[in-house]
Amino acid sequence: MFVSNHNSWMDIPFLGYTIGWHNYKFVAKKELEKVPILGKAIKVAKNVLIDRTNRRSQLLTLKQGMRWLNDGVNLCTFPEGTRSRSNRLMPFKNGAFKMAHKAGKPVLPISICNANDVMPSYWMFPYRPAGGGVCKVVVHEPVESEGRTEGELANLVRERIVEGLPEEQRPLASSS
């Protein structure tokens, strides 16, 4: 399972380029089905969709994700649940770690740095400001889920992602 921070629409192509042609699916919020072109692509590629307002959907998503993992398909998740508008890492939701832990699969933490400089959350199209806007993707060592609790797994993955981020993207001291 690939797990990354999320603060720009550009995170998705950056992550796809980094992963390459491995067999993978994204875990995405159901609301993205309504986005022209993207919504159709998500459905056609049979990515995992979660309705965050429906507990039954959450359980079905957990089961579907575990099936994909056990069938050798990698999942890509952004455990913050949405793009960060502040550019700082937000608290993680536990679904991705629950899936990996129950399936006994490792998690590969990925830090995406400065994607917000290329495409801020308030901007419709990517742009690169004059004299800047260089992004970097840091792929960390995998974290095994076996022998750890879900909480330990989530904390260790979060620590690795934070280590790879520039200071201005790291969470403030009070954020967990």
GROMACS .gro file of C-alpha atoms in nm:
model
  176
    1MET     CA    1   0.000   0.000   0.000
    2PHE     CA    2   0.130   0.345  -0.096
    3VAL     CA    3   0.046   0.623   0.152
    4SER     CA    4   0.121   0.990   0.089
    5ASN     CA    5   0.046   1.342   0.209
    6HIS     CA    6  -0.201   1.542  -0.001
    7ASN     CA    7  -0.217   1.918  -0.065
    8SER     CA    8  -0.256   1.959  -0.441
    9TRP     CA    9  -0.435   1.802  -0.739
   10MET     CA   10  -0.082   1.746  -0.872
   11ASP     CA   11  -0.016   1.486  -0.599
   12ILE     CA   12  -0.208   1.230  -0.805
   13PRO     CA   13   0.005   1.251  -1.123
   14PHE     CA   14   0.323   1.287  -0.914
   15LEU     CA   15   0.235   0.970  -0.725
   16GLY     CA   16   0.142   0.786  -1.046
   17TYR     CA   17   0.468   0.886  -1.213
   18THR     CA   18   0.667   0.778  -0.907
   19ILE     CA   19   0.496   0.440  -0.876
   20GLY     CA   20   0.519   0.372  -1.248
   21TRP     CA   21   0.336   0.088  -1.415
   22HIS     CA   22   0.281  -0.121  -1.103
   23ASN     CA   23  -0.064  -0.265  -1.058
   24TYR     CA   24  -0.246  -0.015  -0.835
   25LYS     CA   25  -0.579   0.147  -0.754
   26PHE     CA   26  -0.652   0.475  -0.577
   27VAL     CA   27  -0.880   0.496  -0.276
   28ALA     CA   28  -1.089   0.806  -0.346
   29LYS     CA   29  -1.386   0.986  -0.196
   30LYS     CA   30  -1.715   0.914  -0.373
   31GLU     CA   31  -1.772   1.287  -0.437
   32LEU     CA   32  -1.500   1.273  -0.705
   33GLU     CA   33  -1.738   1.071  -0.927
   34LYS     CA   34  -1.908   1.404  -1.007
   35VAL     CA   35  -1.591   1.570  -1.140
   36PRO     CA   36  -1.599   1.574  -1.523
   37ILE     CA   37  -1.349   1.338  -1.688
   38LEU     CA   38  -1.185   1.246  -1.353
   39GLY     CA   39  -1.503   1.083  -1.223
   40LYS     CA   40  -1.539   0.869  -1.533
   41ALA     CA   41  -1.171   0.771  -1.521
   42ILE     CA   42  -1.201   0.670  -1.155
   43LYS     CA   43  -1.500   0.444  -1.229
   44VAL     CA   44  -1.359   0.291  -1.549
   45ALA     CA   45  -1.030   0.205  -1.374
   46LYS     CA   46  -1.230   0.040  -1.092
   47ASN     CA   47  -1.062   0.247  -0.822
   48VAL     CA   48  -1.192   0.208  -0.468
   49LEU     CA   49  -1.456   0.469  -0.381
   50ILE     CA   50  -1.563   0.555  -0.029
   51ASP     CA   51  -1.875   0.740   0.077
   52ARG     CA   52  -1.746   0.904   0.394
   53THR     CA   53  -2.100   0.979   0.515
   54ASN     CA   54  -2.213   0.616   0.506
   55ARG     CA   55  -2.082   0.365   0.761
   56ARG     CA   56  -2.187   0.070   0.545
   57SER     CA   57  -1.986   0.212   0.252
   58GLN     CA   58  -1.685   0.248   0.479
   59LEU     CA   59  -1.705  -0.121   0.576
   60LEU     CA   60  -1.752  -0.230   0.214
   61THR     CA   61  -1.455  -0.015   0.111
   62LEU     CA   62  -1.243  -0.178   0.382
   63LYS     CA   63  -1.336  -0.525   0.255
   64GLN     CA   64  -1.287  -0.429  -0.112
   65GLY     CA   65  -0.947  -0.274  -0.035
   66MET     CA   66  -0.835  -0.583   0.156
   67ARG     CA   67  -0.944  -0.803  -0.139
   68TRP     CA   68  -0.737  -0.591  -0.381
   69LEU     CA   69  -0.435  -0.607  -0.148
   70ASN     CA   70  -0.467  -0.984  -0.105
   71ASP     CA   71  -0.495  -1.021  -0.485
   72GLY     CA   72  -0.161  -0.842  -0.527
   73VAL     CA   73  -0.302  -0.501  -0.627
   74ASN     CA   74  -0.143  -0.205  -0.452
   75LEU     CA   75  -0.363   0.072  -0.313
   76CYS     CA   76  -0.271   0.440  -0.314
   77THR     CA   77  -0.419   0.645  -0.033
   78PHE     CA   78  -0.403   0.995   0.106
   79PRO     CA   79  -0.488   0.933   0.474
   80GLU     CA   80  -0.555   1.299   0.546
   81GLY     CA   81  -0.883   1.239   0.361
   82THR     CA   82  -0.867   1.564   0.162
   83ARG     CA   83  -0.618   1.819   0.033
   84SER     CA   84  -0.458   2.039   0.296
   85ARG     CA   85  -0.550   2.403   0.236
   86SER     CA   86  -0.277   2.524   0.475
   87ASN     CA   87  -0.001   2.329   0.294
   88ARG     CA   88   0.074   2.152   0.625
   89LEU     CA   89   0.026   1.782   0.698
   90MET     CA   90  -0.312   1.724   0.862
   91PRO     CA   91  -0.420   1.445   1.102
   92PHE     CA   92  -0.458   1.101   0.943
   93LYS     CA   93  -0.775   0.897   0.922
   94ASN     CA   94  -0.722   0.532   1.011
   95GLY     CA   95  -0.887   0.347   0.717
   96ALA     CA   96  -0.570   0.289   0.514
   97PHE     CA   97  -0.385   0.152   0.814
   98LYS     CA   98  -0.676  -0.069   0.914
   99MET     CA   99  -0.677  -0.217   0.559
  100ALA     CA  100  -0.301  -0.279   0.551
  101HIS     CA  101  -0.297  -0.419   0.905
  102LYS     CA  102  -0.590  -0.658   0.854
  103ALA     CA  103  -0.443  -0.776   0.521
  104GLY     CA  104  -0.095  -0.809   0.677
  105LYS     CA  105   0.059  -0.592   0.403
  106PRO     CA  106   0.342  -0.338   0.428
  107VAL     CA  107   0.289   0.034   0.382
  108LEU     CA  108   0.523   0.244   0.167
  109PRO     CA  109   0.527   0.604   0.298
  110ILE     CA  110   0.574   0.877   0.036
  111SER     CA  111   0.636   1.248   0.099
  112ILE     CA  112   0.531   1.484  -0.180
  113CYS     CA  113   0.711   1.815  -0.136
  114ASN     CA  114   0.603   2.154  -0.271
  115ALA     CA  115   0.323   2.034  -0.499
  116ASN     CA  116   0.121   2.328  -0.369
  117ASP     CA  117   0.379   2.561  -0.531
  118VAL     CA  118   0.293   2.414  -0.871
  119MET     CA  119  -0.082   2.394  -0.819
  120PRO     CA  120  -0.229   2.559  -0.509
  121SER     CA  121  -0.561   2.426  -0.381
  122TYR     CA  122  -0.740   2.743  -0.495
  123TRP     CA  123  -0.606   2.721  -0.855
  124MET     CA  124  -0.787   2.548  -1.140
  125PHE     CA  125  -0.487   2.460  -1.361
  126PRO     CA  126  -0.123   2.377  -1.282
  127TYR     CA  127   0.123   2.660  -1.311
  128ARG     CA  128   0.486   2.709  -1.230
  129PRO     CA  129   0.569   3.052  -1.091
  130ALA     CA  130   0.871   3.225  -1.243
  131GLY     CA  131   1.188   3.125  -1.062
  132GLY     CA  132   1.043   2.845  -0.853
  133GLY     CA  133   0.788   2.573  -0.811
  134VAL     CA  134   1.010   2.265  -0.809
  135CYS     CA  135   0.855   1.956  -0.654
  136LYS     CA  136   1.019   1.651  -0.502
  137VAL     CA  137   0.882   1.307  -0.418
  138VAL     CA  138   1.054   1.116  -0.136
  139VAL     CA  139   0.994   0.740  -0.123
  140HIS     CA  140   1.070   0.596   0.220
  141GLU     CA  141   1.147   0.241   0.328
  142PRO     CA  142   0.838   0.019   0.361
  143VAL     CA  143   0.683  -0.022   0.706
  144GLU     CA  144   0.573  -0.376   0.785
  145SER     CA  145   0.228  -0.406   0.941
  146GLU     CA  146   0.291  -0.746   1.098
  147GLY     CA  147   0.393  -0.729   1.463
  148ARG     CA  148   0.244  -0.380   1.506
  149THR     CA  149  -0.092  -0.245   1.609
  150GLU     CA  150  -0.288  -0.027   1.364
  151GLY     CA  151  -0.199   0.275   1.576
  152GLU     CA  152   0.173   0.194   1.578
  153LEU     CA  153   0.164   0.143   1.201
  154ALA     CA  154  -0.012   0.476   1.145
  155ASN     CA  155   0.227   0.663   1.376
  156LEU     CA  156   0.539   0.517   1.216
  157VAL     CA  157   0.417   0.590   0.862
  158ARG     CA  158   0.326   0.946   0.965
  159GLU     CA  159   0.672   0.998   1.120
  160ARG     CA  160   0.839   0.885   0.797
  161ILE     CA  161   0.623   1.114   0.583
  162VAL     CA  162   0.695   1.410   0.813
  163GLU     CA  163   1.071   1.340   0.794
  164GLY     CA  164   1.058   1.381   0.416
  165LEU     CA  165   0.864   1.709   0.414
  166PRO     CA  166   1.014   2.058   0.415
  167GLU     CA  167   0.959   2.257   0.736
  168GLU     CA  168   0.674   2.464   0.586
  169GLN     CA  169   0.473   2.145   0.516
  170ARG     CA  170   0.527   1.977   0.850
  171PRO     CA  171   0.240   1.983   1.098
  172LEU     CA  172   0.245   2.244   1.370
  173ALA     CA  173   0.345   2.110   1.712
  174SER     CA  174  -0.018   2.076   1.830
  175SER     CA  175  -0.125   1.878   1.517
  176SER     CA  176  -0.110   1.498   1.525
   0.00000   0.00000   0.00000
